[in-house]
Amino acid sequence: MNDKNHIQFDNLLYSCVDKKQRANESFVQEHAFGYIISGESHFKTNEGMKVAGPGTIGLVRRNQLIKSDKVPPIGGGDFKAVNIFLDQAFLRRYSAENKLAPANNYQGDKIRILPPDPFIKGYFDSLLPYFDHPKMASSAMTELKSREAVELLLRLDPTFYDFLFDFSEPYKIDLEAYMNQHYMYNVPTARFATLTGRSLASFKRDFEKVFRTSPGQWLQQKRLAEAYYLISQKGRKPSDVYLDVGFENLSHFSYTFKKAFGVSPSLV
């Protein structure tokens, strides 16, 4: 991916934005190891908001739903960050090659903020020249950098072993509780199925038993009800609400809202 805001090759991503930007993807599919150079990242999960400022180095666990904003410095300048994604295929290969013992089921925090460490800071600094000179990058280099990242994380904190090498998939969990906590994330129904430990067919069947309606209808009604509450009771603007409750664009949100409530969201 190459645009004015992002440069990506293989599993490395450099971000640079000059105004607040909502991330397009709510689902973190693979472990993300990142460093914020300037500005802030605001991460919102069902457990609350986390704010990571300049100099923050963190590790975000795979298979979770997150809303995030990239926020440039208040005094001006760009938000800048670099990330490396540690995917399951690579980690399984690393585990096999190094004959690692099976990991325990990871039960810790899904977003880990690392303490200051000169070696990890130096590691991220070593990635930056490749974004200025992409011809110097190669698959062999990104593989080497992925291995270096794992070695540095395990040296820093042995508990990252279970974080990285727990390959278990989500098990079947309480569907009603999960959906009431995560309905505002704009992801496909198939993704909700995976995250609740079900096949798509099983998810739809269990969903209709619990909620007496289809996932699509329930999600729309739930999101609209929350939007109505935020606008009418909390004084929020429609333009500030639609993304937070899981709609993709303002025009579709406004049309759906008016169809449901008989009035434009701007007139509530």
Short mmCIF file of C-alpha atoms in Angstrom, two decimals:
data_model
loop_
_atom_site.label_atom_id
_atom_site.label_comp_id
_atom_site.label_asym_id
_atom_site.label_seq_id
_atom_site.Cartn_x
_atom_site.Cartn_y
_atom_site.Cartn_z
CA MET A 1 0.00 0.00 0.00
CA ASN A 2 1.34 3.39 -0.98
CA ASP A 3 -0.56 6.66 -0.49
CA LYS A 4 0.29 10.03 0.95
CA ASN A 5 -0.46 8.84 4.49
CA HIS A 6 0.93 5.31 4.56
CA ILE A 7 3.82 3.29 3.20
CA GLN A 8 3.64 -0.47 3.56
CA PHE A 9 5.68 -3.39 2.33
CA ASP A 10 5.24 -6.93 3.57
CA ASN A 11 4.41 -6.65 7.28
CA LEU A 12 5.92 -3.20 7.87
CA LEU A 13 3.75 -0.07 7.97
CA TYR A 14 4.71 3.61 8.30
CA SER A 15 1.93 6.12 9.00
CA CYS A 16 2.12 9.90 8.64
CA VAL A 17 -1.05 12.03 8.83
CA ASP A 18 -1.48 15.78 9.28
CA LYS A 19 -5.03 15.70 10.67
CA LYS A 20 -7.03 13.45 12.98
CA GLN A 21 -7.86 10.22 11.19
CA ARG A 22 -10.12 7.34 12.19
CA ALA A 23 -8.64 4.00 11.30
CA ASN A 24 -10.66 2.14 8.67
CA GLU A 25 -10.25 -1.30 10.20
CA SER A 26 -11.85 -2.16 13.53
CA PHE A 27 -10.48 -5.72 13.62
CA VAL A 28 -6.87 -6.46 14.58
CA GLN A 29 -6.17 -9.71 12.74
CA GLU A 30 -2.49 -10.20 13.66
CA HIS A 31 -0.27 -9.07 16.53
CA ALA A 32 0.83 -5.47 15.94
CA PHE A 33 4.11 -4.20 17.43
CA GLY A 34 4.36 -0.42 17.10
CA TYR A 35 6.17 2.77 18.00
CA ILE A 36 4.59 6.24 18.02
CA ILE A 37 7.08 8.83 16.83
CA SER A 38 4.86 11.90 17.21
CA GLY A 39 1.23 12.63 18.02
CA GLU A 40 -1.11 10.25 19.81
CA SER A 41 -3.06 7.06 19.17
CA HIS A 42 -6.43 6.78 20.90
CA PHE A 43 -7.55 3.17 21.29
CA LYS A 44 -11.13 2.44 22.31
CA THR A 45 -12.23 -1.04 23.28
CA ASN A 46 -15.21 -2.28 25.28
CA GLU A 47 -12.89 -2.02 28.31
CA GLY A 48 -12.39 1.72 27.85
CA MET A 49 -10.05 4.23 26.21
CA LYS A 50 -6.26 4.08 26.11
CA VAL A 51 -4.16 7.05 24.95
CA ALA A 52 -0.64 6.39 23.70
CA GLY A 53 1.58 9.43 23.23
CA PRO A 54 4.89 10.09 21.46
CA GLY A 55 7.61 7.63 22.37
CA THR A 56 5.10 4.91 23.29
CA ILE A 57 5.99 1.39 22.23
CA GLY A 58 3.22 -1.17 22.46
CA LEU A 59 2.04 -4.59 21.40
CA VAL A 60 -1.60 -5.21 20.40
CA ARG A 61 -2.90 -8.76 20.44
CA ARG A 62 -4.58 -10.38 17.45
CA ASN A 63 -8.25 -11.30 17.18
CA GLN A 64 -9.77 -8.27 18.86
CA LEU A 65 -11.98 -5.33 18.00
CA ILE A 66 -10.59 -1.82 18.45
CA LYS A 67 -11.58 1.67 17.36
CA SER A 68 -8.57 3.90 16.96
CA ASP A 69 -7.78 7.50 16.04
CA LYS A 70 -4.47 8.91 14.85
CA VAL A 71 -4.10 12.37 16.37
CA PRO A 72 -1.37 14.85 15.28
CA PRO A 73 0.39 17.00 17.92
CA ILE A 74 -1.76 19.86 19.24
CA GLY A 75 0.84 22.49 18.35
CA GLY A 76 1.08 21.33 14.73
CA GLY A 77 2.96 18.69 12.82
CA ASP A 78 2.19 15.13 11.79
CA PHE A 79 1.17 11.98 13.53
CA LYS A 80 3.93 9.47 12.76
CA ALA A 81 4.17 5.81 13.70
CA VAL A 82 5.80 2.62 12.53
CA ASN A 83 4.37 -0.88 12.99
CA ILE A 84 5.42 -4.42 12.29
CA PHE A 85 2.76 -7.15 12.15
CA LEU A 86 3.71 -10.56 13.52
CA ASP A 87 1.38 -12.96 11.76
CA GLN A 88 0.49 -16.50 12.75
CA ALA A 89 2.23 -18.13 9.80
CA PHE A 90 5.54 -16.50 10.69
CA LEU A 91 5.20 -17.23 14.43
CA ARG A 92 4.33 -20.89 13.80
CA ARG A 93 7.37 -21.19 11.55
CA TYR A 94 9.57 -19.50 14.16
CA SER A 95 8.19 -21.80 16.87
CA ALA A 96 8.85 -24.94 14.82
CA GLU A 97 12.35 -23.92 13.78
CA ASN A 98 13.32 -23.14 17.36
CA LYS A 99 11.51 -26.22 18.79
CA LEU A 100 9.56 -24.09 21.25
CA ALA A 101 7.34 -25.71 23.86
CA PRO A 102 3.57 -25.17 23.50
CA ALA A 103 2.45 -21.87 25.02
CA ASN A 104 -0.18 -21.53 27.71
CA ASN A 105 -3.52 -19.92 26.93
CA TYR A 106 -2.84 -16.18 27.14
CA GLN A 107 -5.03 -14.45 29.74
CA GLY A 108 -3.32 -11.06 30.08
CA ASP A 109 -3.97 -7.59 28.69
CA LYS A 110 -4.64 -7.42 24.97
CA ILE A 111 -2.89 -4.06 24.64
CA ARG A 112 0.52 -4.02 26.31
CA ILE A 113 2.47 -0.78 26.72
CA LEU A 114 6.18 -1.53 27.05
CA PRO A 115 8.56 0.16 29.49
CA PRO A 116 11.32 2.30 27.97
CA ASP A 117 14.00 0.10 26.44
CA PRO A 118 16.96 1.38 24.39
CA PHE A 119 17.27 -1.81 22.37
CA ILE A 120 13.64 -1.80 21.23
CA LYS A 121 13.77 1.95 20.56
CA GLY A 122 16.90 1.32 18.48
CA TYR A 123 15.10 -1.48 16.67
CA PHE A 124 12.31 0.83 15.48
CA ASP A 125 14.83 3.52 14.53
CA SER A 126 16.51 0.90 12.33
CA LEU A 127 13.26 0.39 10.40
CA LEU A 128 12.77 4.02 9.40
CA PRO A 129 15.43 4.26 6.63
CA TYR A 130 13.68 1.51 4.67
CA PHE A 131 10.60 3.70 4.24
CA ASP A 132 12.78 6.46 2.76
CA HIS A 133 14.58 3.94 0.53
CA PRO A 134 12.01 1.19 -0.24
CA LYS A 135 14.26 -0.35 -2.90
CA MET A 136 16.52 -1.47 -0.07
CA ALA A 137 13.66 -3.47 1.47
CA SER A 138 13.13 -7.14 0.69
CA SER A 139 11.17 -10.11 1.98
CA ALA A 140 14.38 -11.48 3.48
CA MET A 141 14.87 -8.21 5.37
CA THR A 142 11.33 -8.14 6.77
CA GLU A 143 11.70 -11.77 7.85
CA LEU A 144 14.93 -10.86 9.65
CA LYS A 145 13.29 -7.85 11.32
CA SER A 146 10.34 -9.99 12.41
CA ARG A 147 12.70 -12.44 14.09
CA GLU A 148 14.56 -9.58 15.75
CA ALA A 149 11.28 -8.22 17.10
CA VAL A 150 10.40 -11.56 18.69
CA GLU A 151 13.85 -11.91 20.27
CA LEU A 152 13.68 -8.41 21.73
CA LEU A 153 10.18 -8.94 23.15
CA LEU A 154 11.11 -12.24 24.80
CA ARG A 155 14.27 -10.71 26.27
CA LEU A 156 12.29 -7.80 27.68
CA ASP A 157 9.48 -9.82 29.27
CA PRO A 158 9.12 -13.64 29.30
CA THR A 159 5.30 -13.31 29.56
CA PHE A 160 5.31 -12.26 25.91
CA TYR A 161 5.94 -15.95 25.13
CA ASP A 162 2.30 -16.85 25.76
CA PHE A 163 1.14 -13.59 24.15
CA LEU A 164 2.94 -14.44 20.89
CA PHE A 165 2.79 -18.22 20.71
CA ASP A 166 -0.70 -19.02 21.99
CA PHE A 167 -2.16 -20.20 18.69
CA SER A 168 -5.55 -21.20 20.07
CA GLU A 169 -8.62 -19.74 18.40
CA PRO A 170 -11.56 -18.10 20.22
CA TYR A 171 -13.73 -20.64 22.01
CA LYS A 172 -17.52 -20.55 22.12
CA ILE A 173 -18.50 -17.72 24.44
CA ASP A 174 -21.65 -16.03 25.72
CA LEU A 175 -23.16 -14.60 22.54
CA GLU A 176 -25.59 -12.17 24.16
CA ALA A 177 -22.97 -10.57 26.40
CA TYR A 178 -20.41 -10.32 23.61
CA MET A 179 -22.76 -8.71 21.10
CA ASN A 180 -24.06 -6.18 23.62
CA GLN A 181 -20.46 -5.16 24.29
CA HIS A 182 -19.25 -5.08 20.68
CA TYR A 183 -22.21 -4.14 18.44
CA MET A 184 -20.67 -0.76 17.59
CA TYR A 185 -17.78 -2.32 15.65
CA ASN A 186 -18.33 -2.22 11.91
CA VAL A 187 -17.16 -5.69 10.94
CA PRO A 188 -18.85 -8.44 8.88
CA THR A 189 -21.14 -10.97 10.52
CA ALA A 190 -18.59 -13.68 9.70
CA ARG A 191 -16.05 -11.86 11.85
CA PHE A 192 -18.43 -11.78 14.81
CA ALA A 193 -18.92 -15.51 14.30
CA THR A 194 -15.19 -16.19 14.49
CA LEU A 195 -14.70 -13.99 17.52
CA THR A 196 -17.47 -15.79 19.42
CA GLY A 197 -16.03 -19.21 18.54
CA ARG A 198 -18.67 -20.25 15.99
CA SER A 199 -19.08 -21.09 12.35
CA LEU A 200 -21.17 -18.56 10.44
CA ALA A 201 -24.13 -20.96 10.30
CA SER A 202 -23.86 -21.71 14.03
CA PHE A 203 -23.57 -18.00 14.83
CA LYS A 204 -26.74 -17.13 12.88
CA ARG A 205 -28.63 -20.01 14.45
CA ASP A 206 -27.56 -19.14 18.00
CA PHE A 207 -28.14 -15.44 17.37
CA GLU A 208 -31.75 -15.91 16.34
CA LYS A 209 -32.38 -18.12 19.39
CA VAL A 210 -31.05 -15.40 21.71
CA PHE A 211 -32.30 -12.21 20.03
CA ARG A 212 -35.32 -13.45 18.05
CA THR A 213 -34.14 -11.66 14.93
CA SER A 214 -31.31 -11.76 12.38
CA PRO A 215 -27.84 -10.33 13.14
CA GLY A 216 -28.22 -7.62 10.48
CA GLN A 217 -31.56 -6.36 11.77
CA TRP A 218 -30.49 -6.45 15.39
CA LEU A 219 -27.21 -4.62 14.72
CA GLN A 220 -28.95 -1.84 12.81
CA GLN A 221 -31.61 -1.37 15.51
CA LYS A 222 -29.04 -1.43 18.30
CA ARG A 223 -26.77 1.07 16.57
CA LEU A 224 -29.65 3.42 15.74
CA ALA A 225 -30.94 3.31 19.31
CA GLU A 226 -27.50 4.19 20.65
CA ALA A 227 -27.13 6.99 18.10
CA TYR A 228 -30.52 8.43 19.07
CA TYR A 229 -29.51 8.40 22.73
CA LEU A 230 -26.14 10.06 22.09
CA ILE A 231 -27.68 12.80 19.94
CA SER A 232 -30.84 13.49 21.95
CA GLN A 233 -29.53 12.99 25.48
CA LYS A 234 -25.81 13.69 25.24
CA GLY A 235 -25.88 16.51 22.70
CA ARG A 236 -23.54 14.76 20.27
CA LYS A 237 -23.50 15.77 16.61
CA PRO A 238 -24.52 13.20 13.97
CA SER A 239 -21.16 13.69 12.26
CA ASP A 240 -19.42 12.74 15.51
CA VAL A 241 -21.66 9.77 16.25
CA TYR A 242 -22.11 7.65 13.14
CA LEU A 243 -18.64 6.07 13.16
CA ASP A 244 -18.76 5.46 16.90
CA VAL A 245 -21.93 3.37 16.63
CA GLY A 246 -20.77 1.32 13.64
CA PHE A 247 -22.00 3.04 10.45
CA GLU A 248 -19.65 3.43 7.49
CA ASN A 249 -20.71 6.84 6.16
CA LEU A 250 -22.78 9.82 7.26
CA SER A 251 -25.22 9.84 4.36
CA HIS A 252 -26.25 6.21 4.88
CA PHE A 253 -26.54 6.79 8.62
CA SER A 254 -28.76 9.87 8.10
CA TYR A 255 -31.01 8.02 5.65
CA THR A 256 -31.38 4.99 7.92
CA PHE A 257 -31.93 7.15 11.02
CA LYS A 258 -34.70 9.17 9.35
CA LYS A 259 -36.37 6.01 8.04
CA ALA A 260 -36.38 4.53 11.56
CA PHE A 261 -37.38 7.60 13.58
CA GLY A 262 -39.16 9.80 11.04
CA VAL A 263 -36.77 12.70 11.55
CA SER A 264 -33.29 13.64 10.39
CA PRO A 265 -30.61 13.10 13.07
CA SER A 266 -29.66 16.79 12.78
CA LEU A 267 -33.20 17.75 13.94
CA VAL A 268 -33.40 15.53 17.02
#
